[in-house]
Structures are given as C-alpha cells and as structure tokens.
XYZ file of C-alpha atoms in Angstrom:
422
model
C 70.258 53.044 79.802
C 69.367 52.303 82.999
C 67.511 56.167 83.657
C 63.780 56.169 83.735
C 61.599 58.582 81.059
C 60.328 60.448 83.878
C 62.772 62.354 85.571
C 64.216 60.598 88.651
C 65.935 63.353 90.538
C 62.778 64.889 90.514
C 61.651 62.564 93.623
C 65.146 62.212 95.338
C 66.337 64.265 98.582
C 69.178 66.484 98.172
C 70.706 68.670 100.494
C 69.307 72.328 99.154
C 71.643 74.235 96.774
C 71.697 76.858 94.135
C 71.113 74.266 91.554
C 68.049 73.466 93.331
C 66.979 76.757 93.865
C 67.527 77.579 90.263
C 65.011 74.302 89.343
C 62.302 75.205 91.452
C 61.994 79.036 90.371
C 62.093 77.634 86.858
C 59.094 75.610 87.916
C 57.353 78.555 89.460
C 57.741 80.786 86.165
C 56.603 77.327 83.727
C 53.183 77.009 86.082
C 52.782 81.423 85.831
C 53.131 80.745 81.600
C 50.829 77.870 81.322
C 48.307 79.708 83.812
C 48.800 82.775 81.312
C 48.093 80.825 78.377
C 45.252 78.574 79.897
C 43.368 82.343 80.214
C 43.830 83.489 76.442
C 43.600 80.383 74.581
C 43.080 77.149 74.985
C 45.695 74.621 76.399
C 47.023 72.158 73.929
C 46.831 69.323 77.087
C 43.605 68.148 78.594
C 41.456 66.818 75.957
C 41.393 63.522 73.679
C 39.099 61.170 72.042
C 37.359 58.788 73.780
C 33.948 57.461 74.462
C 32.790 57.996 70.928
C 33.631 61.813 71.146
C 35.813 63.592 68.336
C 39.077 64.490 68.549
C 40.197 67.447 70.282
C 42.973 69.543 71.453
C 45.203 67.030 73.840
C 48.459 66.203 71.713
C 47.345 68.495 68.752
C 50.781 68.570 68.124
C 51.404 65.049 67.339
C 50.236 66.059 64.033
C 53.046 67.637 63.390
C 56.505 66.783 61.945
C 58.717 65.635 64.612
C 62.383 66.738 65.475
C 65.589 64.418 64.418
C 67.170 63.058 67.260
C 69.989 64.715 68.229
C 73.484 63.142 69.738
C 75.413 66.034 69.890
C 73.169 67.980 72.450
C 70.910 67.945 75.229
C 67.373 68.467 75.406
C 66.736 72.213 76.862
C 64.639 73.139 79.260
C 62.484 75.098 77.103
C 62.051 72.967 74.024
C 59.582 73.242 71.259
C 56.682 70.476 71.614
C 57.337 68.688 68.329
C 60.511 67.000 70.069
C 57.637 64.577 71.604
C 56.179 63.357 68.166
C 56.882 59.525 68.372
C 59.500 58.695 65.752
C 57.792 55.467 65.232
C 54.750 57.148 63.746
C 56.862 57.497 60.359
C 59.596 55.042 60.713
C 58.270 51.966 59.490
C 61.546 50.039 59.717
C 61.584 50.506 63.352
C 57.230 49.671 63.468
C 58.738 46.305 61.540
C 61.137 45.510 63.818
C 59.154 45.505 67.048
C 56.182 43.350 65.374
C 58.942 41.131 64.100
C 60.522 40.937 67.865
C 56.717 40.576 69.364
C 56.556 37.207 66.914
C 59.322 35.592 67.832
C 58.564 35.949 71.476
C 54.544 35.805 71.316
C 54.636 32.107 73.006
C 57.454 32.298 75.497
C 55.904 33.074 78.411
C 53.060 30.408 77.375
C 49.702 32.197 77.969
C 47.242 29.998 76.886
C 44.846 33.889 75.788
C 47.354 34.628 73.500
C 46.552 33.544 70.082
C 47.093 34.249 66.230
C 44.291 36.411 64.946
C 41.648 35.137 63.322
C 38.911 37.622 60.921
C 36.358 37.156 63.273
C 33.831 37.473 59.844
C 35.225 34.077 59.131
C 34.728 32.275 62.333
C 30.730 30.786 63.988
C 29.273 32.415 66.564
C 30.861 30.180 69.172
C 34.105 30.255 68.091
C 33.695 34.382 67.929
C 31.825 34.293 71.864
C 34.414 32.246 72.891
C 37.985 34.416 71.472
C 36.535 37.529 73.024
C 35.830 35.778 76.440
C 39.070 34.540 76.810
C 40.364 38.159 76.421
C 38.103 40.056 78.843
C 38.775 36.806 81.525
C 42.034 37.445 81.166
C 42.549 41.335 81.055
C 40.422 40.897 84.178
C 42.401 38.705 86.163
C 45.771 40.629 84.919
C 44.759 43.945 86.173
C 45.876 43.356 89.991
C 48.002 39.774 89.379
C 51.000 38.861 88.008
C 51.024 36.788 84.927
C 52.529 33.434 86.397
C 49.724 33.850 89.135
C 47.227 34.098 86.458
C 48.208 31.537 84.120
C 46.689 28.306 86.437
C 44.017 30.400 87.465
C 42.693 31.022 83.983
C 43.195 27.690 82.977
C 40.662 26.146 85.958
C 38.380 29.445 85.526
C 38.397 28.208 81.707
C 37.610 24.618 82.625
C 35.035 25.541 84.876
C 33.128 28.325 82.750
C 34.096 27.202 79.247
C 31.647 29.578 77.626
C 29.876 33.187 78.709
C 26.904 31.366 79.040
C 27.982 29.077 81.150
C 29.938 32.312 83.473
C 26.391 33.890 82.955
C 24.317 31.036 84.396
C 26.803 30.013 87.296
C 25.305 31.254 90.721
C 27.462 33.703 92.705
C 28.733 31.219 95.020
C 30.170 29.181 92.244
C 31.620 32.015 90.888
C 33.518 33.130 94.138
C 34.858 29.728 94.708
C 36.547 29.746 91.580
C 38.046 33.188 91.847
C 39.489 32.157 95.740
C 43.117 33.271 96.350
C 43.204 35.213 93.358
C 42.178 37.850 94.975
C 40.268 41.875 94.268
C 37.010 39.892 94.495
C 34.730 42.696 93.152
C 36.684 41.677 89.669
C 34.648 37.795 89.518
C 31.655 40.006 90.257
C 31.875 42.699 87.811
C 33.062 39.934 85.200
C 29.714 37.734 86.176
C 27.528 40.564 85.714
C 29.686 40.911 82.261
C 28.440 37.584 81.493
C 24.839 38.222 82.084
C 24.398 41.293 80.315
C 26.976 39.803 77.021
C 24.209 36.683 77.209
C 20.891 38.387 77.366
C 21.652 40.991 75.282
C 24.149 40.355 72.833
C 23.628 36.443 72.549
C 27.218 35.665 73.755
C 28.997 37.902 71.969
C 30.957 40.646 72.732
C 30.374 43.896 71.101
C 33.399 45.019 68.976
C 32.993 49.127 68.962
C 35.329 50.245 72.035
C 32.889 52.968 73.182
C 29.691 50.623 73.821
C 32.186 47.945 75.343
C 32.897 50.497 78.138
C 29.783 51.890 78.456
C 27.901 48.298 78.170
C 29.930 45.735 79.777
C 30.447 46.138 83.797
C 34.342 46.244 84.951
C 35.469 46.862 81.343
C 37.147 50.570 81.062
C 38.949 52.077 77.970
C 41.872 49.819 78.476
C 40.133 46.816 78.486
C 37.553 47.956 75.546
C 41.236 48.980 72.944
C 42.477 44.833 74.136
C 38.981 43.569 73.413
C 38.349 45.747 69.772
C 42.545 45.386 68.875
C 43.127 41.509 69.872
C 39.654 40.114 69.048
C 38.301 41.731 66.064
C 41.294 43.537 64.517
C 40.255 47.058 65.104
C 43.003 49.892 65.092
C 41.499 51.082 68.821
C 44.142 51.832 71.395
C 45.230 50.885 74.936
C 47.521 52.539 77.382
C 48.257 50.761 80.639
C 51.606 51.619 82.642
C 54.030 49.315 80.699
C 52.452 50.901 77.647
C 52.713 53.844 78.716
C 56.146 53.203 80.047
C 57.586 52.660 76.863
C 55.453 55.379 74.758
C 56.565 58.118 77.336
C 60.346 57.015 76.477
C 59.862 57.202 73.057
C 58.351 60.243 73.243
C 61.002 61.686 75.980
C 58.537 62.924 77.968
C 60.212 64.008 81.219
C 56.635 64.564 83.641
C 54.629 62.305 85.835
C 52.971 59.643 83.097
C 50.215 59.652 85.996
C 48.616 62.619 85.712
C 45.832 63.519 83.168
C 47.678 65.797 81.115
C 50.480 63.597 80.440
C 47.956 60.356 80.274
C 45.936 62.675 77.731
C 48.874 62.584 75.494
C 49.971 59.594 75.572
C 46.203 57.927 74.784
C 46.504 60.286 71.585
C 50.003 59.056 70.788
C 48.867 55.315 71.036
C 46.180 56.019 69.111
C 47.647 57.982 66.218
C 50.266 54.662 66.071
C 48.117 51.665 66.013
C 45.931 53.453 63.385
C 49.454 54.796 61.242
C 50.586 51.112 61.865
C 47.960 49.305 60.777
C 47.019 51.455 57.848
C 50.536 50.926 56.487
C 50.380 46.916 56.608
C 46.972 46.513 54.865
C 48.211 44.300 52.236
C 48.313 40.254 51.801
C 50.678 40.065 54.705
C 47.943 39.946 57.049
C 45.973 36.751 56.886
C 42.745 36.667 56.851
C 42.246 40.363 56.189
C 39.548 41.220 53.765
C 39.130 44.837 53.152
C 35.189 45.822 53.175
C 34.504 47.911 50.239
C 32.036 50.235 52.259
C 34.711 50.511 55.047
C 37.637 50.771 52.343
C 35.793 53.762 50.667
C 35.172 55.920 54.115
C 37.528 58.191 54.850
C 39.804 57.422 58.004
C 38.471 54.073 58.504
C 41.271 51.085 58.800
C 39.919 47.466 58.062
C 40.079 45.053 60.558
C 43.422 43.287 60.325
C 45.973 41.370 62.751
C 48.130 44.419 63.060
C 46.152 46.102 65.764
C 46.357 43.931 68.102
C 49.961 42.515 67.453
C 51.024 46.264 67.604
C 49.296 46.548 70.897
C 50.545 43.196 72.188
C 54.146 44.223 71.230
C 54.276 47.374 73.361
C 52.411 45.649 76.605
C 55.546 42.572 76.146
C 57.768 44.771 75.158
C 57.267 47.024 78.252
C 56.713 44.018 80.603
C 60.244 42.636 79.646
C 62.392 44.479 78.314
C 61.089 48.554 78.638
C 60.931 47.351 82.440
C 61.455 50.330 85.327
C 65.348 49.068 84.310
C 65.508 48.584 80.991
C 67.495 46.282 78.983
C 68.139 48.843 76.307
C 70.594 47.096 74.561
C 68.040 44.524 73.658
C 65.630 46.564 72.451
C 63.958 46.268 69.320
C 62.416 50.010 68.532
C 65.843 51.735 70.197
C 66.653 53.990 67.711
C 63.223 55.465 67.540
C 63.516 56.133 71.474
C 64.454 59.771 72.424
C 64.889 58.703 76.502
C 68.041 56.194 75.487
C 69.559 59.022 72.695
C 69.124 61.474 76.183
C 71.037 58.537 77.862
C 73.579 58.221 75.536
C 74.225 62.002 75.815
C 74.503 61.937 79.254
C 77.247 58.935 78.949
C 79.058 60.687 75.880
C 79.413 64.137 78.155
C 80.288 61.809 80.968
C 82.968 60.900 79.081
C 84.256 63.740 77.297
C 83.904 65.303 81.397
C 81.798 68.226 80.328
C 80.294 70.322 82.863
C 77.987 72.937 81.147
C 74.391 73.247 82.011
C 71.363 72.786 79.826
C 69.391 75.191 77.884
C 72.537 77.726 77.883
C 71.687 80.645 75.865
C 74.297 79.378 73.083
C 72.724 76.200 72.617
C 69.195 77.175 72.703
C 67.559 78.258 69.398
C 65.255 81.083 69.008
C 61.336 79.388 69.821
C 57.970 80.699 69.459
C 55.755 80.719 72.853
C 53.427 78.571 71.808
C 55.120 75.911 70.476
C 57.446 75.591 73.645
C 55.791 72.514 75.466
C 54.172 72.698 78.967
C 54.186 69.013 79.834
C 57.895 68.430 81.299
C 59.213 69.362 83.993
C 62.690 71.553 84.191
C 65.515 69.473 83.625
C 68.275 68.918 85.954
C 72.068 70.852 85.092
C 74.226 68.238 83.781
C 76.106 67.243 87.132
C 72.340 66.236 88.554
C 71.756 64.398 85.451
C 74.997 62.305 85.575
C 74.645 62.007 89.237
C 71.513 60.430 88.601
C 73.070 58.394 85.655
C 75.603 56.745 88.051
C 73.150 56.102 91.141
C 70.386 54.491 89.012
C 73.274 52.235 87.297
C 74.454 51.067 90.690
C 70.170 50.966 91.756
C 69.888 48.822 89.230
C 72.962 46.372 89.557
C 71.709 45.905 93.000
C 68.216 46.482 92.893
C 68.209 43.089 90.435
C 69.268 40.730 92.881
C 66.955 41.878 95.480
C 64.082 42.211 93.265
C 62.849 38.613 93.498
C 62.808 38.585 97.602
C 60.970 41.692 97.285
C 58.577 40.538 95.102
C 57.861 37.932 97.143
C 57.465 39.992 100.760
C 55.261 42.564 98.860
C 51.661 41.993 96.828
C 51.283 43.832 93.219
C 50.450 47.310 94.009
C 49.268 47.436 90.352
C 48.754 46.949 86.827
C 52.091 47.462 85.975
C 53.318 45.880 88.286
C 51.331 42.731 87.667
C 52.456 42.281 84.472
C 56.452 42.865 84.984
C-alpha cells in the first residue's frame, strides 16, 4: 500500500468537523493518562541501551509475545502495546526471506564498500585497517549525499587516501580538495581527525566495541558505531537511520512521529532485539568464516561474530532505500507478511470494498484491556472515512508524485539521511 506507517492525515488540513473534534479531545485525554502514569510509575518509553549502559525500560514490552495479525479488523484506538512486537523477531521464514532478497540484490547498485564478510580474526592487520576504513569513509560521505553522488567520490577519496594512515598524514588542505563539491565540509574534517586518533592510538585499526567507537572516534555517532561493529567485524550491534527506521516502524505499525525520542527509543530496542534474535538463530556452518569462541560461546547473551549482523542490517537500510521507500512497492516486498502497516492497508482496501462505514475502536469491537498495557506511543486513529480518504489521496500522491519525483530531486539538495540514500 501506498499509506505511510505514520499517520498521514495527521499533518493534512481539513476543514474542522466533528470527526476532528472527536480526534483531538481523544488526544487531550491520551496526554492527561500518560501524564497520570508518568507520576506513579515509571513510563515504559524513554529509556534504552546505549553507550555501554544496561538495558532499561524503553520497549520493555518487546519482550513480550506479540499479537497475530488480524484481517478481519482494524486496529483501535486504544490497543494493548504487544500489537507493536515485530513479527519478524520469531518468524524466521520471513528473517530468511529478506537476507535471501538482500543477496540477490547486494551488487546492483554497484558500491564498491559493499563487500562479503570476512572473520576479521582471519584477515592481517592491513587488510582489517583497511575493511573498516572503507565503511566509516563511506557512512560518512552517505549521511548528507545520495548514493550515485557518492559512488565517484569514494572511489577518488579511495585512490587518493588508500589507507588511514595515509588520511591521517594528509595535511588539511589536501584533505579539503578532495572532499570539494561533495559538500557538509565539517564531515572531511571530523573524518581526518578520525584518522589521526585511529593511527596514533589504535595503530590503524578501528576499534570493534560500538560504545568506544562513539565515544573515541570524532563524527562517528551510534549509527555509524552499529555499521562499523555489524558490517566489519560481525557483531550483532544495531543501527537505526530513517530508512531503517522507516521500515521497522511499519512492521511494527507504529502510527506516531518516528522522530521523536520516544518513538526513536523504541525502535533502537526493536533493532536491537532483531539483529541479536537473527543472528543467534543462524550460528551454524551457513555462515562462512564464523568460528564460535569458546569463552564467548559459554557467556551468557553473547552472539559470536558472524556475517549475519551486518547482512541483516544491510537488508533493512536496501530494503528501505528501494523498496520500503516513502511509497512503497509493497507488492515486492520480501518481509510483507510480517508487516502490520500493509495488513492495516489491506483492511482499509477490504472495507473499501465491502463500503463499510463504521468507526474504529467501537465499543463492540474493542476487547476488555488493562491500563497499563494499553500503549502510549500512537497517536488516535482516524474514523474509517478519514482513513480511506487518505487511502485514495496518497494512491493518486503517489501515481503522480512518481513522475515528478526526478525533476524534484534535481531542483532540491538532500535534506537528509534518508533522503540521501532513497
């Protein structure tokens, strides 16, 4: 389906109604409950690991069994938390199918960073500085660029700077003139001061523990420490940028603003809890080159380095970049069934069809809940005629929209990582 996760009536005008009146004293009640609870206990959102720090309480309930999807009936407003568990955590046929998907289109769009995996244990010191450099050169450069921008920029920058010694000894002027046109120049100077600090210190190469990456290396945050850990040394770390988080939040069927914290909060949990389930599950001859440390094997909660992280975490940023785009291509995609924002879509299409006109959340549909398992995340859903009003408008947006998107794209810079990478 063409709707977005996130709700997209939410930011459109209409002419004020009951239906909207009806929405925004829902609203008004949800922020009184959460401000309730916040005082008496503590919120389930607003916490998660990261930074070396334990787990704590944001997406607690991800632990938790989650709900069957459901064809027969819409989501209601109020709607215990558990619908948002990500199917894909236990559905390992559907976890197959995306890696499987991810290999068959790994070397379409020819980037020359994107590799097989090799157990960095087996490979020299040079060959180890060098696989981690090319994946903090280019998850720098793709933060504000596009990807056919980057690819002949990383290939000179490569030519130029073949090592992180060589980056780390290159004066500042050198530097700049290789990073000219490309743009966000406080990116060559962060990753130059990278350089320095991975040659002095580390003798060339990078650190693999997420937490000292972002708290050692300048410009690298906890997106580009989970690429680093995942892609270069096979470590079940995640990373959440906006196609990531663009796919996870459909999955999930989270209907809020995947910008703010809270929702962010969650969905770093959710990626984490699947690259770890995901790669635990495939540790077994069908990675190559995974050896399985005996001291790591025997701790408990540790996963062995292996290829999976970082195909599983390469899968979702593709998968998100072409096909989980701001219009999806649903019908190509390979983890649909697992994806509670297309059964929501096809629920929409089948009352559509059938011309219902009852609201959501009707006392008759709605089972009996306790408080505290209701979530606090979403926003109110819209009544049904909003919903398929929205259905219709965002087909038509993006029948449209597709034609004009490559003029646009040319009048208008990348406003941002997700963006850059569509």
């Amino acid at each position: 389906m063409a709707a977005e996760a996130t709700t997209s009536s939410a930011t459109r005008r209409r002419p004020p109604g009951p239906s909207q009146a009806s929405r925004q004293s829902e609203r008004e009640k949800r922020g009184k409950v959460v401000k309730a609870n916040a005082k008496g206990k503590e919120s389930t959102i607003g916490k998660v690991k990261g930074k070396g720090k334990a787990a704590d309480s944001a997406g607690q309930f991800l632990s938790k069994s989650p709900l069957p999807l459901n064809l027969t009936q819409r989501r209601p407003t109020e709607h215990d938390e558990r619908y948002h568990v990500p199917l894909l955590l236990s559905d390992t046929s559907t976890q197959d199918s995306l890696l499987t998907w991810f290999e068959s289109v790994r070397t379409t769009r020819d980037m020359a960073w994107r590799k097989e995996w090799t157990n960095p244990s087996t490979l020299s010191l040079e060959d180890r500085s060098r696989r981690g450099y090319e994946v903090l050169v280019s998850e720098t450069m793709l933060q504000q660029t596009r990807i056919e921008t980057v690819k002949s920029y990383y290939a000179n920058w490569m030519e130029k700077f073949p090592t992180i010694a060589r980056l780390a000894e290159a004066n500042a002027e050198e530097v700049m003139a290789a990073w000219r046109g490309l743009g966000y120049y406080s990116r060559a100077t962060r990753l130059h001061t990278a350089a320095k600090t991975v040659h002095e210190k580390y003798g060339d190469v990078l650190p693999s523990d997420p937490a000292e990456l972002e708290k050692e290396i300048a410009g690298v945050g906890r997106y580009t420490a989970g690429a680093v850990s995942s892609i270069v040394y096979g470590i079940a770390t995640p990373l959440l940028d906006g196609n990531v988080g663009r796919v996870l939040s459909r999955q999930m069927g989270l209907h809020a603003d995947v910008k703010s914290k809270a929702v962010s909060d969650v969905l770093w949990r959710a990626a984490e809890l699947l690259v770890v389930a995901v790669s635990r599950a495939r540790l077994d001859s069908s990675d190559e080159g995974t050896t399985v440390d005996e001291d790591d094997e025997g701790e408990e909660g540790v996963v062995p380095p292996s290829a999976t992280p970082g195909r599983w975490n390469q899968a979702l940023m593709e998968l998100g970049s072409t096909i989980c785009t701001p219009f999806p291509r649903c019908a190509e995609c390979p983890i649909q069934k697992s994806c509670r924002a297309y059964t929501e879509g096809q629920t929409l299409v089948q009352s559509q069809n059938k011309g219902k006109t009852s609201t959501p959340g009707a006392p008759s549909e709605k089972a009996v809940q306790d408080i505290e398992d209701i979530c606090s995340i979403c926003e109110p859903m819209p009544s049904l005629e909003e919903a398929l009003s929205d259905l219709s408008g965002d087909e038509e947006k993006a029948t449209s929209g597709s034609s004009r998107s490559t003029k646009k794209a040319k009048k208008e810079p990348a406003k941002s990582t997700v963006e850059s990478k569509l």
